[in-house]
Every structure is written in C-alpha cells, then in structure tokens.
Coordinates of C-alpha atoms in Angstrom, one line a residue:
Chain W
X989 CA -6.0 -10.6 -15.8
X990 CA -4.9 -8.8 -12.8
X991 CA -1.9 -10.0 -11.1
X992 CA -3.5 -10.3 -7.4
X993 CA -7.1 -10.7 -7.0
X994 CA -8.7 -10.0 -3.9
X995 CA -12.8 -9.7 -3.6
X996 CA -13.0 -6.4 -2.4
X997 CA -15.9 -7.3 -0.1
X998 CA -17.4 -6.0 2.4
X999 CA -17.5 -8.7 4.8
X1000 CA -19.4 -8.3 8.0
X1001 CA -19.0 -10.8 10.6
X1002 CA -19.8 -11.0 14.4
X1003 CA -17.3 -10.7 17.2
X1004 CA -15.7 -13.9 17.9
X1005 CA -15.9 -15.6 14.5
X1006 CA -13.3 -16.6 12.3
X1007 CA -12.3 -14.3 9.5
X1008 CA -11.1 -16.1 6.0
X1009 CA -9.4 -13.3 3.5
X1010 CA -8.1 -14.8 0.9
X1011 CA -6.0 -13.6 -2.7
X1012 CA -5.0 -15.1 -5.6
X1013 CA -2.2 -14.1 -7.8
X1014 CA -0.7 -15.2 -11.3
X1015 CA 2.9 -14.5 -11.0
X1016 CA 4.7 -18.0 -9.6
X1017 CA 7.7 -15.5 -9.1
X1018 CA 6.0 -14.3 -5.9
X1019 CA 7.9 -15.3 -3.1
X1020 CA 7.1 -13.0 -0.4
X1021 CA 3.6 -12.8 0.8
X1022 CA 2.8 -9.5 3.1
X1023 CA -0.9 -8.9 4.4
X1024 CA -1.6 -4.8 5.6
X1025 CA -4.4 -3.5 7.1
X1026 CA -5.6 -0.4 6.5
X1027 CA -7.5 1.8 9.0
X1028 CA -9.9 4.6 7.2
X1029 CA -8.0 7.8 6.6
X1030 CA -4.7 6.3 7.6
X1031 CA -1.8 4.5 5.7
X1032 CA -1.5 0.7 5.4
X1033 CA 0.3 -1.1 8.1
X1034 CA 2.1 -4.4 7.7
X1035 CA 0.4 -7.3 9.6
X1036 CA 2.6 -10.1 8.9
X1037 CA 4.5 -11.3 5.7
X1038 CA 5.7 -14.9 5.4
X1039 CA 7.9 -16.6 2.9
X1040 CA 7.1 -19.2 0.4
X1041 CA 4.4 -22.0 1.4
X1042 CA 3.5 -22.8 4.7
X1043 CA 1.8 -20.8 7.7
X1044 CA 2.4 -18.3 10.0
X1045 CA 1.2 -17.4 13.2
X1046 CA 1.1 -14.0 15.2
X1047 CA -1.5 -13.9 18.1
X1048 CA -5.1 -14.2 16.9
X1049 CA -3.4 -13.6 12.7
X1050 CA -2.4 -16.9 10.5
X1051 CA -0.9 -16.4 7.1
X1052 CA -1.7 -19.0 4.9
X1053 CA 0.7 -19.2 1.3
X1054 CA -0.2 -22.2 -1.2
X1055 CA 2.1 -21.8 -3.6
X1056 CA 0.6 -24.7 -5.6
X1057 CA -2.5 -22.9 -6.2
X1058 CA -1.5 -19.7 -6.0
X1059 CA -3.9 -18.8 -3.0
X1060 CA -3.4 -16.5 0.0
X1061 CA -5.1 -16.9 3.0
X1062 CA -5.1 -14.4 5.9
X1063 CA -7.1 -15.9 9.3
X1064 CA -8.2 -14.1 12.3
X1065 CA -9.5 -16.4 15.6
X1066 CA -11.5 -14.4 18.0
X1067 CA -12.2 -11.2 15.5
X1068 CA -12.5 -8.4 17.9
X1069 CA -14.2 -4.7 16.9
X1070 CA -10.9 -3.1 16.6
X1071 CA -10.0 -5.5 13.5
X1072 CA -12.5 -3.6 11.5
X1073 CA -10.4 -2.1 8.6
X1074 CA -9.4 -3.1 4.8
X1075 CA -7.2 -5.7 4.4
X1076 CA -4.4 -5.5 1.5
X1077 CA -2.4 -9.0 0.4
X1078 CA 1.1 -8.0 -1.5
X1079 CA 3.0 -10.7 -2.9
X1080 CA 6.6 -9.8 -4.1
X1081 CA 9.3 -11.4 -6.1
X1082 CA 12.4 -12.5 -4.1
X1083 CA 15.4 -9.5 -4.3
X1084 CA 12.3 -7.2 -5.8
X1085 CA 10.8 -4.1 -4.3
X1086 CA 7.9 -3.6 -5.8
X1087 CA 4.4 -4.4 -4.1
X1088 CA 2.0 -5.4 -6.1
X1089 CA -1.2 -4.8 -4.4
X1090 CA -4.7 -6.6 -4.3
X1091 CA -8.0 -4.5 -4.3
X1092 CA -8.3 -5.4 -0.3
X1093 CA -11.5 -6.6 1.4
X1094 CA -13.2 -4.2 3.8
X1095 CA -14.1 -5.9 6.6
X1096 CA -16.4 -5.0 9.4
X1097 CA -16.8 -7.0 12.9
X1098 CA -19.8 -6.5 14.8
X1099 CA -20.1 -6.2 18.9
Chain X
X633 CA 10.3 6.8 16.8
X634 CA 8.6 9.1 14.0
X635 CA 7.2 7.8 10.8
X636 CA 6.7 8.4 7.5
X637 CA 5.8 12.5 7.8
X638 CA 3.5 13.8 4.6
X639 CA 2.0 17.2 4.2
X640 CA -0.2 18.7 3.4
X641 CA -2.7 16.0 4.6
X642 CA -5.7 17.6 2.6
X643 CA -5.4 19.6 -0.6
X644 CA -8.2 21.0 -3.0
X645 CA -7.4 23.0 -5.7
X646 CA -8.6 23.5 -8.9
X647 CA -7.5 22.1 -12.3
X648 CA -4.7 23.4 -14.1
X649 CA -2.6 24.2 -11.0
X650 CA 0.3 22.9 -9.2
X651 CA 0.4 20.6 -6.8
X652 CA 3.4 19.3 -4.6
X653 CA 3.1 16.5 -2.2
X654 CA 6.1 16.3 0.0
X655 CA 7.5 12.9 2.6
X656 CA 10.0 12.7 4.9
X657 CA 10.7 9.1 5.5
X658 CA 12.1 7.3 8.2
X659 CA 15.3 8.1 9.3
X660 CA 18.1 5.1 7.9
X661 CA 15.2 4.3 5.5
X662 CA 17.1 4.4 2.0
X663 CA 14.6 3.3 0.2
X664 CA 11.3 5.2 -0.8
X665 CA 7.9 4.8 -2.5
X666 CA 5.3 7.0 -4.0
X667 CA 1.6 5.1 -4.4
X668 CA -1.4 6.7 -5.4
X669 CA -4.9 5.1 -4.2
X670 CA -8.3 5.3 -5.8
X671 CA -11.4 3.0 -5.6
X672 CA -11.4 2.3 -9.5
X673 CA -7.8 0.8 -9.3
X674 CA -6.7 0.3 -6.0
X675 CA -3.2 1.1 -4.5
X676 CA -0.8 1.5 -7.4
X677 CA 3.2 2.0 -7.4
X678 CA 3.8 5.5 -8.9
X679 CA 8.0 5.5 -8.7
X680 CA 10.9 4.8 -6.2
X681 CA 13.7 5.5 -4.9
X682 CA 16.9 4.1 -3.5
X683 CA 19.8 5.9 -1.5
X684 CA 18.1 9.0 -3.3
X685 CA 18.2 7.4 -6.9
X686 CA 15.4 7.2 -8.9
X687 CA 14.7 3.5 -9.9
X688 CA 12.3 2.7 -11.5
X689 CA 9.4 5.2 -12.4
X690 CA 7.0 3.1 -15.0
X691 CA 4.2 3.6 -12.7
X692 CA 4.1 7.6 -13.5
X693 CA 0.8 8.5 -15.0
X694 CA 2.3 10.9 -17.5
X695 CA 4.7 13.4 -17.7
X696 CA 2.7 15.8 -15.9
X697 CA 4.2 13.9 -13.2
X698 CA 7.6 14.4 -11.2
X699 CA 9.3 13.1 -8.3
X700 CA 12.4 14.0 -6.8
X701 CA 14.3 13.4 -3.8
X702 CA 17.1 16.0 -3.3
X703 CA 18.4 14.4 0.0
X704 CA 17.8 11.5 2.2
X705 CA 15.3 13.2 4.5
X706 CA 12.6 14.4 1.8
X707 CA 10.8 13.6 -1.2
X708 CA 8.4 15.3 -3.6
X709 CA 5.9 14.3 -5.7
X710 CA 4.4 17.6 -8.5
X711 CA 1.6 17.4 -10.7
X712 CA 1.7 20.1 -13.1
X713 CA -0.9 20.9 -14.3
X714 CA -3.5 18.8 -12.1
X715 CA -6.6 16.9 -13.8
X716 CA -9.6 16.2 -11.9
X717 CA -8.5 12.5 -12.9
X718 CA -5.7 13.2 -10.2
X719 CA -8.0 13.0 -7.4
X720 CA -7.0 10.3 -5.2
X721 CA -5.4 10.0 -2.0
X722 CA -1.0 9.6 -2.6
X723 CA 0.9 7.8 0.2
X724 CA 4.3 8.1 0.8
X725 CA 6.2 4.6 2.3
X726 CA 10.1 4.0 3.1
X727 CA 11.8 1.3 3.8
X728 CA 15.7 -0.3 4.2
X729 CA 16.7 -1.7 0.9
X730 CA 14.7 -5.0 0.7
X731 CA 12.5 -4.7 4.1
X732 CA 9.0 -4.3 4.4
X733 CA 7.6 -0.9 3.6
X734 CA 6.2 1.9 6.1
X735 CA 3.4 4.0 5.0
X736 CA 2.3 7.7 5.8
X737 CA -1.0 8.4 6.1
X738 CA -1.2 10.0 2.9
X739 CA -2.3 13.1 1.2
X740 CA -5.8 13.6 0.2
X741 CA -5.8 14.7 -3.2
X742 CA -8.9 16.7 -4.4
X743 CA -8.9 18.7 -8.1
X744 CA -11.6 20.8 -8.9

C-alpha cells in the first residue's frame, strides 16, 4: 500500500463549480498537510499547507485534514480556467523533511 | 526574487553517456532536494541536502547515480552511464531548514 493515495483523475468540470480533490494516506505520523499545483512543463508550486485537523482557507482554496480518517480534502469555490493544472497532496511528519507525494489529479475547468 | 535556476531544461542523449543536471537554489535556502518524476511512479525524493551536507540519499536509484553540492549556490545531479529507464523529468527544490519547498521547473530528461 502506497503511503498517499490520490486518484490521478482527470477530472473535468465547468467554470464555476466546486472542485473536491481529495488524498488518503497511511502514516498517522503526518502532521503537515501541503497541497501543490503543478502547471504543464513547470515545477510544483505550494498552494497552501495546514497543520493537523481542521480547515484552511485562502481566497477561493479550502484545505480540508481529517486526521481521524486519514483523508485530505483540497476545495476550490468558483473554479476559474486558469485553475486547470495537476494537483499534488504531500503530507509530512512533524521536524521531517521529506515529502511524500500523491500521484496528483489532473484537473481541467471548462469556459 | 529568483528561483530555483536548473539547466539544461531539455536533454536527449543516448544511452551509455553522461548526464549532469545542475540547480542553483534560492539564495539563504540551506536546504535542497533532488526529485525525479515519471507517470509510472509519480514524483519521488531522489536525495537531499542540508547546509551542503548530504542527508539522506535512500531515494538514489542506484549507484549510477550522484549528487553533490560543492557550495551553497549549486548542486548536481550525474547519471553515469544513463539507461533509457532514466527518462523522466528531475526537478530541483530548496528550501530553509523545515519550510515548505520551492521547485524549479525541471530538466527534461530523454535517453535514447
């Protein structure tokens, strides 16, 4: 078993809906939750991270942790064109440095 | 402010040769990260580095494989001699110890 699962997708949604990405991981170490997107032919780029459970909120982004379950949720409100990219979840373990990476989950928005 | 600088961005070459990928991170980044990214396996930690140190390198394919960092301002990453298994795309990322990493836009990676 992998330690972050993430359904690689692609999703294709409208502009204006509400985008769900979501991970799963196995280690309960995890304590820090980062989300990057990923433009093609460029580098990740950190979205948003947050820390243990709870939510987070930047703009049109939520970040989602249940610790409980061990599910990551990323959220985007009023998707726009320019969100169109592959989204990467990568938990990490307090005082560690090491990302571990899900597969990410291309997503597309439509005009 | 500059980011993470790799070169070359494309490189084809055929198999059994050399092949150096080179970062410069960010500058006051002390930490730094080698990935490697393919669609089979995703984006995988090869080796990094902090304040120039090598720490922990169990993510190196093999030992045709070396990374060094000579000084704070630049990295490299050899493959000698390259497989066609080594095609991928290999990003560079930096960081200060224990902050969120900064990627490059990689190097695409072609053997022949």
């Amino acid at each position: 078993q992998k330690e972050v699962e993430q359904d690689p997708g692609p999703l294709s949604v409208p502009e204006g809906a509400i985008v769900s990405l979501n991970c799963t991981y196995s280690n309960s170490a995890f304590q820090y939750f980062m989300w990057y997107r990923q433009y093609s032919r460029k580098g990740p780029e950190l979205l948003m991270y947050t820390y243990s459970s709870g939510n987070k909120e930047d703009g049109r982004f939520t970040a989602q942790v249940d610790k409980s379950s061990k599910y990551i949720s990323l959220f985007i409100r009023d998707s726009q064109p320019s969100d169109s990219a592959t989204y990467l979840c990568a938990p990490l373990t307090g005082g560690a440095q090491k990302l571990v990476f899900g597969q990410g989950t291309r997503l597309t928005i439509n005009p | 402010d500059a980011g993470v600088i790799q070169s070359p961005r494309h490189e084809v070459t055929e198999m059994g040769q050399e092949v150096t990928l080179r970062c410069k991170p960010i500058s006051g980044h002390n930490s730094l990260f080698w990935y490697r990214q393919t669609m089979m396996r995703g984006l995988e930690l090869l080796i990094y580095f902090n304040n120039n140190v090598p720490i922990d390198d169990s993510g190196m394919p093999e030992d045709r494989f070396s990374a060094k960092m000579p000084n704070a301002s630049f990295s490299t990453l050899k493959i000698q001699p390259s497989e066609p298994r080594d095609s991928a795309v290999y990003f560079c990322a930096s960081s200060p110890q224990g902050r969120p990493q900064h990627f490059g836009d990689g190097t695409r990676l072609s053997i022949l």
